[in-house]
Amino acid sequence: MIGLDIDDDAPERAMSPAEGRTRTETADPALDFYVERQERATRIGLHLERARTWGAVEDAEHLHDAGKRNR
């Protein structure tokens, strides 16, 4: 168990729309959501970096520019 110093107002505000009965019932899903988003952002960043090394980003930019010129 980790003790956190959290503003008292934030969990109270989050409990109502989240329909949590306790701070823990409200905070656990919120923290899971946050962690999943951060992990997803990291994975997307890794894929983008790989795409750059493969030249895929430049290829996509050229295709996009060509599409604009053909309109």
Coordinates of C-alpha atoms in Angstrom, one line a residue:
M1 CA 0.0 0.0 0.0
I2 CA 1.3 3.4 -0.9
G3 CA 0.3 6.5 0.9
L4 CA -0.5 9.4 -1.3
D5 CA -1.0 13.0 -0.4
I6 CA -3.9 13.9 -2.7
D7 CA -6.0 17.0 -2.6
D8 CA -9.2 16.2 -0.7
D9 CA -11.4 17.8 -3.3
A10 CA -10.3 15.9 -6.3
P11 CA -11.4 12.4 -5.2
E12 CA -14.7 13.8 -3.9
R13 CA -15.4 15.4 -7.3
A14 CA -14.4 12.2 -9.2
M15 CA -16.5 9.9 -7.0
S16 CA -19.9 11.3 -8.2
P17 CA -19.6 10.8 -11.9
A18 CA -17.6 7.6 -11.5
E19 CA -20.2 6.2 -9.2
G20 CA -17.5 5.1 -6.8
R21 CA -18.6 4.6 -3.2
T22 CA -15.1 5.0 -1.8
R23 CA -11.9 6.8 -2.7
T24 CA -10.3 3.5 -3.6
E25 CA -13.1 2.4 -5.9
T26 CA -12.8 5.7 -7.7
A27 CA -9.0 6.0 -7.7
D28 CA -8.0 2.5 -8.8
P29 CA -9.8 2.6 -12.2
A30 CA -8.6 6.2 -12.7
L31 CA -5.0 5.1 -12.1
D32 CA -5.3 2.1 -14.3
F33 CA -6.7 4.3 -17.1
Y34 CA -3.8 6.7 -16.7
V35 CA -1.2 4.0 -16.7
E36 CA -2.7 2.4 -19.8
R37 CA -2.7 5.7 -21.6
Q38 CA 0.9 6.4 -20.7
E39 CA 1.9 2.9 -21.8
R40 CA 0.0 3.3 -25.1
A41 CA 1.7 6.7 -25.7
T42 CA 5.1 5.0 -25.2
R43 CA 4.3 2.3 -27.6
I44 CA 3.1 4.8 -30.2
G45 CA 6.3 6.7 -29.8
L46 CA 8.4 3.6 -30.3
H47 CA 6.4 2.7 -33.5
L48 CA 6.8 6.3 -34.8
E49 CA 10.5 6.2 -34.2
R50 CA 10.8 2.8 -36.0
A51 CA 8.8 4.2 -38.9
R52 CA 11.2 7.1 -39.1
T53 CA 14.2 4.8 -39.3
W54 CA 12.5 2.8 -42.1
G55 CA 11.7 6.0 -44.0
A56 CA 7.9 5.4 -43.7
V57 CA 7.3 8.9 -42.3
E58 CA 9.0 10.5 -45.3
D59 CA 7.1 8.2 -47.7
A60 CA 3.8 9.2 -46.1
E61 CA 4.7 12.9 -46.4
H62 CA 5.5 12.5 -50.1
L63 CA 2.2 10.7 -50.7
H64 CA 0.3 13.3 -48.8
D65 CA 1.9 16.1 -50.8
A66 CA 1.3 14.3 -54.1
G67 CA -2.3 13.9 -53.1
K68 CA -2.7 17.6 -52.4
R69 CA -1.2 18.5 -55.8
N70 CA -3.6 16.2 -57.6
R71 CA -6.7 17.8 -56.3

